[in-house]
Amino acid sequence: MPETADAVLDGLDPEQREVALALGGPVCVLAGAGTGKTRAITHRIAYGVRAGVLQPATVLAVTFTNRAAGEMRGRLRQLGAGGVQARTFHSAALRQLQFFWPKAVGGELPRLLERKVQLVAEAAARCRIRLDRNELRDVTGEIEWAKVTQTVPADYPAVVAKALRDAPRDPAEIGQIYATYEQLKRDRSVIDFEDVLLLTVAILQDRHDIADQVRRQYQHFVVDEYQDVSPLQQRLLDLWLGDRDSLCVVGDASQTIYSFTGATPDHLLNFRTRHPGATVVRLVRDYRSTPQVVHLANGLLSQARGRAAEHRLELVSQRGPGPEPVYAEYADEPAEAEGTARRVRDLIAAGVPAGEIAVLYRINAQSEVYEQALADAGVPYQLRGAERFFERQEVREAGIALRGAARAGGNDSLLDGAEDLPAQVRAVLSTKGWTTEPPAGSGAVRDRWESLAALVRLAEDFARARPGATLSDLVAELDERAAAQHAPTVQGVTLASLHAAKGLEWDAVFLVGLTEGMMPITYAKTDEQVEEERRLLYVGVTRARVHLTLSWSLSRSPGGRASRRPTRFLKGLRPGSGALGTTVHGGGQGSVERGSAPARRRQRGPVRCRVCGATLTEAGAMKLMRCEDCPSDMDEGLYERLRDWRAERAGELGQPAYCVFTDKTLMAIAERVPATGGELASIAGVGTRKLNRFGADVLAICAGGEGGAEADED
Ligand code: ATP
Ligand code: MG
């Protein structure tokens, strides 16, 4: 810990220091990736606290992800400024909402809806609007956009028209689904992610007494990643701030990657207009990455277009030289995953810690094949952003066990010096399935072990940071982290989507699946959407300190047609793509490794697509036994007859249609055309009860009949 307030400033360069010293008024930092924006604001807070200018409890630091917030809390503690709140907009709002709800509304805060897609699908069905998977995703995104731009359902079509927005479907239909979705939420007493912000805004707007109370508590605000602030978050920030101006924002317009949620870098770029007295600081020294990585990052940005691009800043690396980025082309996806796992293993063997390596992809569904390949290669890994660590069953059970042990006097043994904290934790967790060595293979047992191992590591880190800490202290720390949904850093390779990687850094980064269709993603159609994809790749590239590997595969599955092309964004930047004539590495640096994979040993057979052979990860796809975008061999006429029959039955039963069969199940039936009860029962979603109830009808329709309206109930 720095000894004095001034010593906190020692870790900063002159421009960063300017940020830290401007404690009085509004400050805006515009700077590229890795230039120390996050570091500058963390030191600014610590300096202010240590110098006695800022009361820790009056400072609210807002970051973009829970992980980033957790990291900031850690850094603040190390700098001697623990006690400062570092949260996401969402968690800060949720906390205030929980606190003020009884007073402002009465009763308990409604339950928070985990995923809205399901409810949107239901709303669409109620409106008798059929959405395929992509449309469902787009419509859900549209509803999110409407909410963060504070557009109510009735206004949605007009707002879309006025904004010249490209809606994924007829805006009137979307407005209708949106209204039904809101109604369903009310009926079931649930609120969604955006409601947390909307309701907090509403309460702060309407209740001046509550707004005053919040403003008395928080007087100084710091916002990281400000380029991605949504209009709703901005509104909340304005309400928190009131007429004061102790606000410091930092961001990089070239890293705007949440436009699809209504975020815009305009708030960042126009900060001076709203706060005329603001100190504006630009940082250009890149402390994170080697000149080789920075060269590629600058190259990517030089091709960018649009408002964000006009404000780009050329990065200048402050580090010594490192290896050139590696470009690797593979025959198919499993080969790419195995090649990546091999390289990861080589890096670890060469001394790079597993926790300093990340594999980043465009969408979460890409993770499974990498999970499998890493598990096969015996490399520990952790998923980032895919599930919430503290909500996992085994983590909750472990927490209960640790709490029990702490209560049962686990703290006393420390006084005796009998056992240190990590040893106590290992002893408790071994009753829950933790072992020194990981179990073989991947799957549920392995997942469970990884979670427990992460807790053990957390205890070790905690004991190192807080010598003399007791089991109760650890339990308190776990509670605090759980409250902030902050998963501990495990010593494994990180698997994450590019969006979830924002703000983070690793020694070695693998950017995988860089084909047209994935990067840019197929549904990026407009120029702006394609530009956002380019920025996403820029974010990925700038996560690497030293080692950077970019890879793609020419076909999806082994033996498939090599119809894919590498991403357009690397044109002119990677060898063999235009100006330069060098060949692309085939998997090994300098040497051409065969792209085809060695025989794979799998502990559990993954479900494969019956059309293309790809590994299926999504429940919907598994039900269909094919990727949802692979061509369907469905009998469309049969599907329509099944739907008509379902509507009729649902009407008779007075139930929603999905209670009879979901769309997915009907599609699966229309694809497989079962001839017997056994065949029908083998389709996921049918089950014995439904087989007894509807089996005769369905089989009759499949056999070409009209379906027995006369068939008996049960
Ligand atoms: P991003 O845009 O990706 O969020 P950033 O601008 O927030 O990046 P930081 O994460 O704060 O950058 O810093 C990048 C890396 O450079 C960190 O490892 C940080 O500790 C280091 N760094 C930043 N400033 C300095 C400095 N003045 N001296 C030494 N290291 C520094
Ligand atoms: Mg940062």
XYZ file of C-alpha atoms and ligand atoms in Angstrom:
746
model
C 0.000 0.000 0.000
C 1.435 3.434 -0.880
C 2.523 5.178 2.309
C 1.100 8.617 1.563
C -1.409 10.270 -0.706
C 1.413 11.614 -2.856
C 2.867 8.135 -3.186
C -0.405 7.111 -4.854
C 0.454 9.546 -7.653
C 3.837 7.938 -8.240
C 2.273 5.210 -10.316
C 0.929 7.673 -12.885
C 2.292 9.485 -15.922
C 1.834 13.281 -16.209
C -1.554 13.167 -17.985
C -2.918 10.492 -15.686
C -1.746 12.589 -12.782
C -3.688 15.529 -14.139
C -6.800 13.343 -13.961
C -6.056 12.333 -10.376
C -5.404 15.883 -9.265
C -8.565 17.360 -10.777
C -10.692 16.401 -7.790
C -12.903 19.436 -7.798
C -14.874 19.695 -10.993
C -16.019 17.619 -13.918
C -13.342 15.596 -15.717
C -13.487 13.737 -19.004
C -10.778 11.358 -20.175
C -10.791 10.409 -23.846
C -8.263 7.725 -24.558
C -7.588 4.491 -26.408
C -7.350 0.951 -25.121
C -4.688 0.143 -22.572
C -3.696 3.742 -21.931
C -4.503 3.518 -18.243
C -7.954 5.071 -18.043
C -9.169 2.633 -15.446
C -5.900 2.966 -13.602
C -6.143 6.764 -13.655
C -9.638 6.868 -12.138
C -8.810 4.250 -9.523
C -5.781 6.261 -8.458
C -7.811 9.460 -8.584
C -10.282 8.062 -6.063
C -7.512 6.646 -3.886
C -5.594 9.908 -3.984
C -8.714 11.892 -3.062
C -9.484 9.557 -0.171
C -5.931 9.423 1.105
C -5.543 13.186 0.848
C -8.729 13.591 2.889
C -10.603 15.386 0.112
C -13.096 12.589 -0.582
C -15.016 10.732 2.120
C -14.904 7.075 0.972
C -18.601 6.489 1.653
C -19.622 9.446 -0.509
C -17.925 8.144 -3.661
C -19.712 5.919 -6.165
C -17.577 4.391 -8.907
C -19.584 2.865 -11.738
C -18.053 0.282 -14.057
C -19.511 -1.843 -16.771
C -19.316 -5.422 -15.548
C -19.414 -7.026 -12.141
C -15.989 -8.415 -12.757
C -14.628 -4.929 -13.459
C -16.338 -3.609 -10.347
C -14.809 -6.391 -8.281
C -11.394 -5.643 -9.711
C -11.772 -1.984 -8.962
C -12.722 -2.717 -5.358
C -9.602 -4.859 -5.086
C -7.359 -2.158 -6.548
C -8.901 0.507 -4.305
C -8.298 -1.637 -1.266
C -4.661 -2.096 -2.272
C -4.273 1.647 -2.626
C -5.735 2.221 0.819
C -9.203 3.324 -0.246
C -11.391 0.357 0.696
C -14.906 1.408 1.607
C -15.517 3.139 -1.699
C -18.497 1.675 -3.547
C -17.592 0.283 -6.967
C -20.612 -1.131 -8.767
C -22.324 -1.502 -12.091
C -25.223 0.836 -12.840
C -27.430 -2.167 -12.466
C -26.185 -3.351 -9.084
C -26.075 0.184 -7.682
C -29.653 0.750 -8.817
C -30.822 -2.628 -7.553
C -29.407 -1.889 -4.137
C -31.168 1.454 -3.940
C -34.360 -0.049 -5.257
C -34.341 -2.809 -2.657
C -33.707 -0.286 0.052
C -36.325 2.251 -0.955
C -39.027 -0.011 -2.367
C -40.884 -0.574 0.934
C -40.999 3.177 1.525
C -41.746 4.265 -2.052
C -44.096 1.495 -3.170
C -44.685 -0.815 -0.243
C -44.258 -4.552 0.098
C -41.362 -6.508 -1.282
C -39.509 -5.837 -4.503
C -40.842 -8.182 -7.226
C -38.636 -11.039 -8.350
C -36.031 -10.310 -11.006
C -36.579 -12.125 -14.311
C -33.408 -13.961 -15.365
C -33.977 -14.273 -19.104
C -36.575 -12.396 -21.024
C -36.531 -14.394 -24.278
C -38.950 -16.986 -22.939
C -41.467 -14.386 -21.881
C -41.123 -12.503 -25.160
C -41.833 -15.749 -27.004
C -44.919 -16.206 -24.901
C -46.024 -12.658 -25.555
C -45.588 -13.172 -29.306
C -47.617 -16.376 -29.149
C -50.403 -14.534 -27.327
C -50.385 -11.957 -30.096
C -50.541 -14.813 -32.605
C -47.294 -13.680 -34.170
C -44.874 -16.386 -35.183
C -41.213 -15.616 -34.622
C -38.311 -17.818 -35.577
C -35.258 -17.928 -33.363
C -33.504 -14.995 -35.006
C -36.612 -12.871 -34.985
C -37.200 -13.680 -31.350
C -33.699 -12.529 -30.507
C -34.100 -9.376 -32.579
C -37.486 -8.531 -31.105
C -36.138 -9.076 -27.583
C -33.269 -6.734 -28.434
C -35.779 -4.228 -29.758
C -37.738 -4.328 -26.505
C -34.523 -3.746 -24.583
C -33.684 -0.863 -26.843
C -37.158 0.623 -26.353
C -36.812 0.341 -22.597
C -33.373 1.900 -22.310
C -34.490 4.733 -24.546
C -37.554 5.044 -22.289
C -40.011 4.379 -25.083
C -43.341 2.908 -23.929
C -45.093 0.292 -26.117
C -47.721 2.684 -27.451
C -45.052 5.097 -28.657
C -42.747 2.498 -30.107
C -43.927 2.547 -33.761
C -43.837 6.351 -33.916
C -40.403 6.547 -32.284
C -39.036 3.974 -34.729
C -40.398 5.946 -37.662
C -39.000 9.193 -36.321
C -35.564 7.713 -35.606
C -35.517 6.067 -39.071
C -34.756 2.909 -37.181
C -34.539 -0.371 -39.025
C -36.939 -2.517 -36.990
C -36.606 -6.305 -37.413
C -40.383 -6.633 -38.013
C -43.431 -4.489 -38.481
C -43.122 -1.902 -35.674
C -46.833 -2.196 -34.904
C -46.364 -5.914 -34.254
C -43.331 -5.313 -32.095
C -45.234 -2.672 -30.148
C -47.980 -5.214 -29.568
C -45.559 -7.929 -28.399
C -43.821 -5.387 -26.183
C -47.128 -4.361 -24.569
C -48.107 -7.992 -23.990
C -44.685 -8.742 -22.549
C -45.071 -5.894 -20.059
C -48.526 -7.187 -19.147
C -47.237 -10.732 -18.615
C -44.570 -9.390 -16.300
C -47.156 -7.527 -14.269
C -49.406 -10.577 -14.089
C -46.560 -12.660 -12.755
C -45.083 -9.987 -10.492
C -41.657 -10.043 -12.044
C -39.415 -7.240 -13.218
C -36.684 -7.429 -15.822
C -33.158 -6.091 -16.003
C -34.158 -2.748 -17.504
C -36.997 -2.301 -15.005
C -34.409 -2.094 -12.244
C -33.077 1.112 -13.794
C -36.478 2.380 -14.935
C -38.031 1.957 -11.498
C -35.075 3.555 -9.741
C -35.287 6.495 -12.125
C -39.015 6.776 -11.528
C -38.636 6.755 -7.756
C -35.822 9.312 -7.781
C -37.862 11.500 -10.112
C -41.081 11.377 -8.126
C -39.825 11.248 -4.592
C -37.707 14.256 -3.766
C -37.202 13.070 -0.215
C -35.660 9.815 -1.471
C -33.604 11.605 -4.116
C -32.254 13.922 -1.419
C -31.354 10.990 0.767
C -29.442 9.323 -2.093
C -27.688 12.589 -2.951
C -26.650 13.097 0.652
C -25.073 9.656 0.567
C -23.282 9.938 -2.792
C -21.546 13.155 -3.698
C -18.803 12.119 -6.106
C -19.230 9.983 -9.190
C -16.762 8.218 -11.423
C -17.841 6.316 -14.545
C -15.613 3.912 -16.477
C -16.382 2.801 -20.073
C -18.565 5.856 -20.483
C -18.746 5.389 -24.290
C -21.250 2.599 -23.693
C -23.623 4.440 -21.396
C -27.266 4.064 -22.436
C -29.753 6.935 -22.310
C -31.381 5.288 -19.315
C -28.111 4.942 -17.429
C -27.338 8.555 -18.281
C -30.715 9.578 -16.881
C -29.979 7.721 -13.654
C -26.571 9.347 -13.430
C -28.164 12.786 -13.894
C -30.605 12.053 -11.090
C -27.849 10.887 -8.777
C -25.835 13.975 -9.564
C -28.630 16.556 -9.195
C -27.239 20.027 -9.739
C -23.733 19.110 -8.600
C -20.836 18.393 -10.918
C -18.345 16.160 -9.136
C -18.280 13.747 -12.038
C -15.342 12.068 -13.750
C -15.950 9.990 -16.865
C -13.498 7.976 -18.956
C -13.999 6.187 -22.222
C -12.875 5.327 -25.719
C -15.312 5.967 -28.564
C -13.505 3.324 -30.611
C -14.600 0.710 -28.101
C -18.330 1.413 -28.334
C -19.797 -2.089 -28.512
C -23.224 -1.733 -26.948
C -24.955 0.492 -29.511
C -27.490 -2.290 -29.968
C -28.760 -1.550 -26.465
C -29.158 2.140 -27.247
C -25.721 3.139 -25.942
C -24.001 5.990 -27.686
C -20.564 7.609 -27.412
C -22.238 10.993 -27.828
C -22.413 11.473 -24.067
C -18.657 11.031 -23.936
C -17.845 13.079 -27.010
C -20.185 15.932 -26.003
C -19.189 16.024 -22.369
C -17.583 19.460 -22.717
C -20.800 20.899 -24.110
C -22.799 19.761 -21.105
C -20.073 20.618 -18.622
C -18.333 23.689 -20.034
C -15.819 23.901 -17.178
C -14.674 20.300 -17.602
C -11.040 19.289 -17.594
C -10.518 17.146 -20.702
C -7.500 14.848 -20.721
C -6.216 12.657 -23.567
C -3.938 9.679 -23.000
C -2.011 8.058 -25.834
C 0.643 5.865 -24.259
C -0.398 2.248 -24.408
C 1.032 0.478 -21.380
C -0.703 -2.787 -22.007
C 0.386 -4.216 -25.330
C 3.560 -4.791 -27.323
C 4.248 -2.707 -30.456
C 3.258 -5.762 -32.514
C -0.205 -5.947 -30.968
C -0.611 -2.165 -31.044
C 0.335 -2.107 -34.725
C -2.520 -4.457 -35.572
C -4.930 -2.485 -33.350
C -4.010 0.772 -35.084
C -4.345 -0.949 -38.455
C -7.866 -2.097 -37.622
C -8.885 1.365 -36.501
C -7.442 3.041 -39.558
C -10.105 1.220 -41.598
C -12.948 2.244 -39.278
C -15.653 4.686 -40.345
C -18.249 6.798 -38.544
C -18.351 9.283 -35.708
C -16.413 7.122 -33.240
C -13.671 6.665 -35.815
C -13.268 10.402 -36.286
C -12.153 10.574 -32.687
C -9.697 7.716 -32.857
C -6.321 8.152 -31.277
C -3.235 6.403 -32.585
C -1.828 4.233 -29.806
C 1.868 4.283 -28.962
C 3.170 1.185 -27.216
C 5.348 1.685 -24.167
C 6.437 -1.925 -23.993
C 9.364 -3.803 -25.415
C 8.825 -5.804 -28.603
C 7.109 -9.189 -28.533
C 6.102 -11.884 -31.001
C 4.144 -11.008 -34.148
C 0.465 -11.901 -34.008
C -0.159 -15.425 -35.298
C -2.832 -16.061 -37.926
C -4.050 -19.633 -38.014
C -6.368 -21.223 -40.539
C -8.004 -24.582 -39.838
C -10.053 -27.040 -41.860
C -12.982 -27.147 -39.444
C -14.202 -25.963 -36.067
C -13.174 -28.951 -33.940
C -9.701 -28.726 -35.507
C -9.590 -25.025 -34.649
C -10.576 -25.764 -31.061
C -8.020 -28.540 -30.730
C -5.310 -26.457 -32.351
C -6.115 -23.644 -29.942
C -6.023 -26.001 -26.964
C -2.625 -27.298 -28.126
C -1.238 -23.785 -28.376
C -2.648 -22.946 -24.973
C -0.917 -25.988 -23.527
C 2.351 -24.983 -25.186
C 2.113 -21.494 -23.716
C 1.486 -22.902 -20.259
C 4.446 -25.251 -20.706
C 6.518 -22.218 -21.706
C 5.618 -20.528 -18.425
C 2.540 -18.407 -19.164
C 0.106 -18.941 -16.249
C -3.255 -20.386 -17.334
C -5.016 -17.459 -15.669
C -3.169 -15.123 -18.036
C -4.640 -16.726 -21.145
C -8.026 -16.073 -22.734
C -9.973 -17.557 -25.612
C -12.475 -15.009 -26.888
C -15.373 -15.600 -29.257
C -18.245 -13.675 -30.740
C -21.190 -15.522 -29.218
C -21.506 -17.701 -26.129
C -22.719 -20.683 -28.093
C -19.181 -20.996 -29.483
C -17.810 -21.902 -26.062
C -18.745 -25.570 -25.894
C -16.302 -26.851 -28.490
C -13.496 -24.934 -26.728
C -14.543 -26.216 -23.324
C -14.368 -29.737 -24.650
C -11.019 -29.245 -26.371
C -9.439 -27.669 -23.280
C -10.823 -30.395 -21.031
C -9.472 -33.028 -23.430
C -6.095 -31.311 -23.325
C -6.181 -31.277 -19.513
C -6.202 -27.476 -19.325
C -8.256 -25.835 -16.546
C -10.667 -23.185 -17.766
C -13.435 -20.947 -16.569
C -16.358 -19.468 -18.382
C -16.868 -15.792 -18.065
C -20.236 -14.155 -18.257
C -22.060 -17.369 -19.060
C -23.408 -18.271 -15.647
C -23.317 -16.665 -12.308
C -20.792 -18.242 -10.071
C -22.478 -17.665 -6.737
C -25.779 -18.978 -8.001
C -24.385 -22.383 -8.810
C -25.711 -25.126 -6.628
C -22.301 -26.342 -5.457
C -21.156 -22.833 -4.594
C -24.256 -22.214 -2.520
C -23.797 -25.527 -0.713
C -20.138 -24.755 -0.098
C -21.102 -21.353 1.318
C -23.497 -22.992 3.763
C -20.826 -25.468 4.841
C -18.238 -22.713 5.353
C -20.696 -20.616 7.329
C -21.483 -23.630 9.510
C -17.785 -24.265 10.110
C -17.193 -20.620 10.988
C -20.036 -20.720 13.503
C -18.821 -24.006 14.931
C -15.622 -22.316 16.029
C -13.502 -22.490 12.912
C -12.150 -19.155 14.033
C -10.671 -20.466 17.258
C -8.288 -22.873 15.651
C -6.620 -19.893 14.045
C -5.826 -18.467 17.436
C -4.121 -21.728 18.277
C -2.186 -21.359 15.076
C -3.299 -24.888 14.324
C -4.439 -24.455 10.760
C -4.305 -21.610 8.304
C -7.398 -20.329 6.551
C -6.846 -22.032 3.170
C -6.292 -25.365 4.913
C -9.540 -24.940 6.834
C -11.372 -24.137 3.636
C -9.886 -27.132 1.840
C -10.937 -29.366 4.727
C -14.520 -28.079 4.652
C -14.810 -28.244 0.874
C -13.410 -31.750 0.663
C -16.667 -32.821 2.334
C -18.396 -31.266 -0.694
C -16.363 -33.023 -3.338
C -13.197 -30.968 -3.596
C -10.045 -33.006 -4.221
C -6.446 -31.950 -4.827
C -6.496 -33.289 -8.363
C -9.321 -32.519 -10.786
C -11.584 -35.376 -11.880
C -10.993 -36.684 -15.404
C -12.848 -35.258 -18.364
C -15.406 -32.498 -18.647
C -19.070 -32.453 -17.738
C -21.025 -31.794 -14.579
C -18.575 -33.404 -12.148
C -15.744 -31.382 -13.567
C -17.801 -28.167 -13.467
C -18.584 -28.776 -9.841
C -14.948 -29.374 -9.029
C -13.870 -26.228 -10.907
C -16.281 -24.165 -8.818
C -14.982 -25.596 -5.551
C -11.377 -25.187 -6.702
C -12.179 -21.547 -7.470
C -13.397 -21.100 -3.905
C -10.224 -22.670 -2.531
C -8.152 -20.307 -4.653
C -10.250 -17.382 -3.527
C -9.548 -18.334 0.084
C -5.821 -18.540 -0.679
C -5.789 -15.108 -2.326
C -7.859 -13.661 0.473
C -5.551 -15.056 3.164
C -2.558 -13.640 1.324
C -4.135 -10.203 1.045
C -5.434 -10.181 4.601
C -2.988 -12.052 6.840
C -4.719 -13.204 10.006
C -8.172 -13.221 8.430
C -10.571 -15.744 9.934
C -13.109 -18.062 8.409
C -15.840 -15.580 9.377
C -13.992 -12.844 7.499
C -13.901 -15.090 4.463
C -17.609 -15.860 4.753
C -18.304 -12.120 4.915
C -16.152 -11.584 1.844
C -18.030 -14.336 -0.013
C -21.336 -12.733 0.908
C -20.148 -9.402 -0.361
C -18.959 -10.896 -3.618
C -22.130 -12.892 -4.035
C -24.103 -9.698 -3.561
C -22.119 -8.119 -6.338
C -22.279 -11.259 -8.491
C -18.550 -11.237 -8.731
C -17.027 -14.580 -9.620
C -13.507 -15.139 -8.298
C -10.579 -15.346 -10.667
C -9.685 -18.972 -11.015
C -6.333 -20.097 -12.234
C -7.770 -21.326 -15.461
C -7.875 -20.193 -19.050
C -10.706 -17.714 -19.493
C -13.376 -18.495 -22.065
C -15.449 -15.416 -22.765
C -17.369 -13.565 -25.399
C -15.766 -10.423 -26.769
C -18.439 -8.354 -25.063
C -17.625 -9.873 -21.696
C -13.895 -9.246 -22.204
C -14.225 -5.495 -22.259
C -11.816 -3.630 -19.973
C -9.830 -6.791 -19.162
C -6.356 -7.918 -20.219
C -4.326 -11.122 -20.507
C -0.759 -12.027 -21.505
C -2.083 -14.250 -24.265
C -5.313 -13.863 -26.182
C -6.844 -16.186 -28.771
C -9.467 -14.624 -30.988
C -11.272 -17.582 -32.525
C -13.938 -18.165 -35.141
C -12.985 -15.104 -37.183
C -15.004 -15.942 -40.270
C -17.454 -13.891 -42.255
C -20.824 -14.572 -40.655
C -19.343 -14.663 -37.190
C -17.180 -11.541 -37.493
C -19.055 -9.526 -38.564
C -21.962 -11.590 -37.306
C -24.567 -12.398 -39.964
C -27.172 -10.123 -38.499
C -24.963 -7.041 -38.672
C -26.443 -5.567 -41.840
C -26.204 -1.802 -41.793
C -22.900 0.030 -42.097
C -23.156 1.103 -38.463
C -23.708 -2.460 -37.335
C -20.707 -3.638 -39.320
C -18.615 -0.830 -37.816
C -19.648 -1.946 -34.363
C -18.415 -5.447 -35.200
C -15.095 -3.983 -36.270
C -14.844 -2.185 -32.939
C -15.626 -5.464 -31.223
C -12.647 -7.055 -32.942
C -10.574 -4.024 -31.927
C -11.620 -4.594 -28.318
C -10.525 -8.232 -28.680
C -7.125 -7.399 -30.161
C -6.383 -4.805 -27.485
C -6.987 -7.306 -24.654
C -3.608 -8.947 -25.403
C -0.427 -7.884 -23.683
C 2.032 -10.055 -25.601
C 0.706 -13.122 -27.415
C -2.101 -12.748 -29.882
C -3.487 -15.507 -32.088
C -6.270 -14.965 -34.594
C -7.895 -18.027 -36.103
C -10.746 -19.242 -38.272
C -11.862 -22.461 -39.892
C -12.905 -23.058 -43.457
C -15.824 -25.361 -42.699
C -18.018 -25.987 -39.761
C -17.531 -29.684 -39.296
C -14.957 -32.274 -40.341
C -15.387 -33.280 -43.955
C -17.671 -30.327 -44.634
C -17.359 -28.057 -47.642
C -14.673 -25.401 -47.172
C -17.050 -22.563 -47.889
C -16.121 -20.078 -45.208
C -13.957 -17.045 -45.612
C -11.838 -15.243 -43.005
C -13.200 -11.956 -41.738
C -13.023 -8.943 -44.038
C -11.665 -6.863 -41.153
C -8.232 -8.481 -41.440
C -7.888 -7.696 -45.142
C -4.582 -6.026 -45.802
C -3.528 -6.656 -42.215
C -2.952 -10.382 -42.155
C -0.377 -12.091 -44.353
C -1.758 -13.468 -47.594
C -4.704 -11.088 -47.759
C -3.788 -8.683 -50.497
C -0.673 -6.583 -50.471
C 1.518 -9.040 -48.611
C 2.197 -12.382 -50.227
C 3.161 -14.496 -47.255
C 1.267 -17.655 -46.502
C -0.928 -18.079 -43.536
C 0.233 -20.371 -40.815
C -1.610 -23.635 -40.775
C -1.688 -23.967 -37.037
C 1.938 -23.838 -35.938
C 4.088 -20.760 -35.990
C 6.245 -21.048 -39.074
C 5.317 -24.651 -39.661
C 2.242 -25.888 -41.395
C 0.349 -28.133 -39.084
C -2.388 -30.318 -40.538
C -5.744 -28.802 -39.908
C -7.497 -32.149 -39.642
C -7.879 -33.320 -36.108
C -6.503 -36.473 -34.560
C -9.103 -39.001 -33.435
C -11.059 -37.356 -30.659
C -11.589 -39.081 -27.383
C -14.759 -37.956 -25.796
C -16.062 -39.005 -22.432
C -19.638 -38.123 -23.239
C -21.070 -38.078 -26.694
C -22.138 -34.579 -27.626
C -25.393 -34.213 -29.527
C -24.590 -33.559 -33.158
C -26.543 -31.847 -35.890
C -27.986 -34.453 -38.248
C -27.538 -32.059 -41.180
C -24.029 -30.655 -40.743
C -22.610 -32.689 -37.864
C -21.766 -29.689 -35.673
C -21.927 -30.097 -31.920
C -25.244 -28.810 -30.611
C -25.307 -26.730 -27.470
C -28.655 -25.035 -27.373
C -31.681 -26.787 -25.997
C -33.804 -25.793 -28.988
C -31.295 -27.175 -31.435
C -30.957 -30.366 -29.461
C -34.690 -30.862 -29.594
C -34.617 -30.505 -33.359
C -31.434 -32.566 -33.593
C -30.029 -29.987 -35.974
C -28.661 -26.438 -35.884
C -31.550 -24.072 -36.057
C -30.157 -22.453 -39.169
C -29.320 -25.689 -40.969
C -31.834 -26.496 -43.695
C -34.906 -28.180 -42.340
C -36.425 -31.211 -43.970
C -39.693 -30.402 -42.278
C -42.988 -31.187 -43.941
C -44.440 -27.665 -43.934
C -47.974 -28.833 -44.633
C -47.825 -31.275 -41.741
C -46.475 -28.552 -39.474
C -49.379 -26.283 -40.379
C -51.898 -29.070 -39.710
C -50.271 -29.775 -36.363
C -50.457 -26.098 -35.452
C -54.135 -25.896 -36.365
C -54.833 -28.970 -34.312
C -52.874 -27.523 -31.394
C -54.798 -24.252 -31.513
C -58.048 -26.183 -31.409
C -56.997 -28.397 -28.514
C -55.585 -25.470 -26.573
C -58.866 -23.647 -27.062
C -60.850 -26.637 -25.781
C -58.572 -27.029 -22.791
C -58.545 -23.300 -22.067
C -54.753 -23.333 -21.994
C -52.086 -21.506 -23.938
C -50.910 -23.380 -27.015
C -47.434 -24.089 -25.683
C -48.987 -26.163 -22.891
C -50.077 -28.635 -25.543
C -46.736 -28.651 -27.392
C -44.157 -25.956 -27.997
C -43.324 -24.798 -31.514
C -39.999 -26.603 -31.264
C -41.652 -29.879 -30.428
C -44.155 -29.500 -33.249
C -41.304 -28.785 -35.645
C -39.439 -31.844 -34.421
C -42.577 -33.909 -34.972
C -43.083 -32.510 -38.469
C -39.475 -33.299 -39.309
C -39.456 -36.835 -38.062
C -43.043 -37.841 -38.876
C -43.308 -40.564 -36.214
C -45.302 -43.624 -37.167
C -45.517 -45.266 -33.742
C -46.030 -44.208 -30.145
C -42.448 -45.209 -29.420
C -41.060 -42.935 -32.114
C -43.217 -40.091 -30.930
C -42.152 -40.583 -27.315
C -38.489 -40.342 -28.307
C -38.979 -36.718 -29.336
C -37.873 -34.321 -26.609
C -40.840 -32.454 -25.169
C -43.354 -35.264 -25.654
C -43.151 -37.314 -22.431
C -45.538 -39.979 -21.170
C -48.321 -37.682 -20.040
C -48.520 -35.888 -23.349
C -48.146 -39.137 -25.235
C -51.199 -40.539 -23.449
C -53.111 -37.381 -23.884
C -52.294 -36.311 -27.414
C -50.429 -39.246 -28.943
C -53.364 -40.684 -30.889
C -54.201 -37.299 -32.409
C -50.658 -36.559 -33.424
C -50.026 -39.976 -34.926
C -53.257 -39.714 -36.897
C -52.241 -36.328 -38.290
C -48.792 -37.658 -39.158
C -50.391 -40.613 -40.908
C -52.269 -38.179 -43.104
C -55.557 -37.922 -41.240
C -57.015 -34.716 -39.956
C -56.455 -35.571 -36.321
C -59.054 -37.001 -34.070
C -61.098 -34.202 -32.673
C -63.138 -37.123 -31.465
C -60.187 -38.784 -29.678
C -60.777 -39.253 -25.973
C -59.342 -37.027 -23.309
C -56.617 -39.008 -21.518
P -9.317 -0.280 -21.671
O -9.622 0.766 -22.690
O -9.051 -1.591 -22.311
O -10.299 -0.312 -20.576
P -7.591 1.280 -19.956
O -7.297 2.537 -20.671
O -8.604 1.319 -18.905
O -7.892 0.141 -21.016
P -5.914 0.142 -17.914
O -6.580 -1.172 -17.810
O -6.139 1.144 -16.859
O -6.218 0.754 -19.362
O -4.349 -0.045 -18.060
C -3.786 -0.975 -18.967
C -2.558 -1.609 -18.363
O -1.484 -0.659 -18.325
C -2.772 -2.050 -16.935
O -2.058 -3.241 -16.724
C -2.184 -0.912 -16.135
O -1.763 -1.317 -14.855
C -1.006 -0.480 -16.992
N -0.692 0.934 -16.799
C -1.495 1.983 -17.019
N -0.890 3.139 -16.736
C 0.352 2.831 -16.330
C 1.474 3.595 -15.882
N 1.453 4.918 -15.802
N 2.583 2.922 -15.543
C 2.624 1.569 -15.601
N 1.609 0.793 -16.012
C 0.484 1.404 -16.365
Mg -10.415 0.306 -18.682
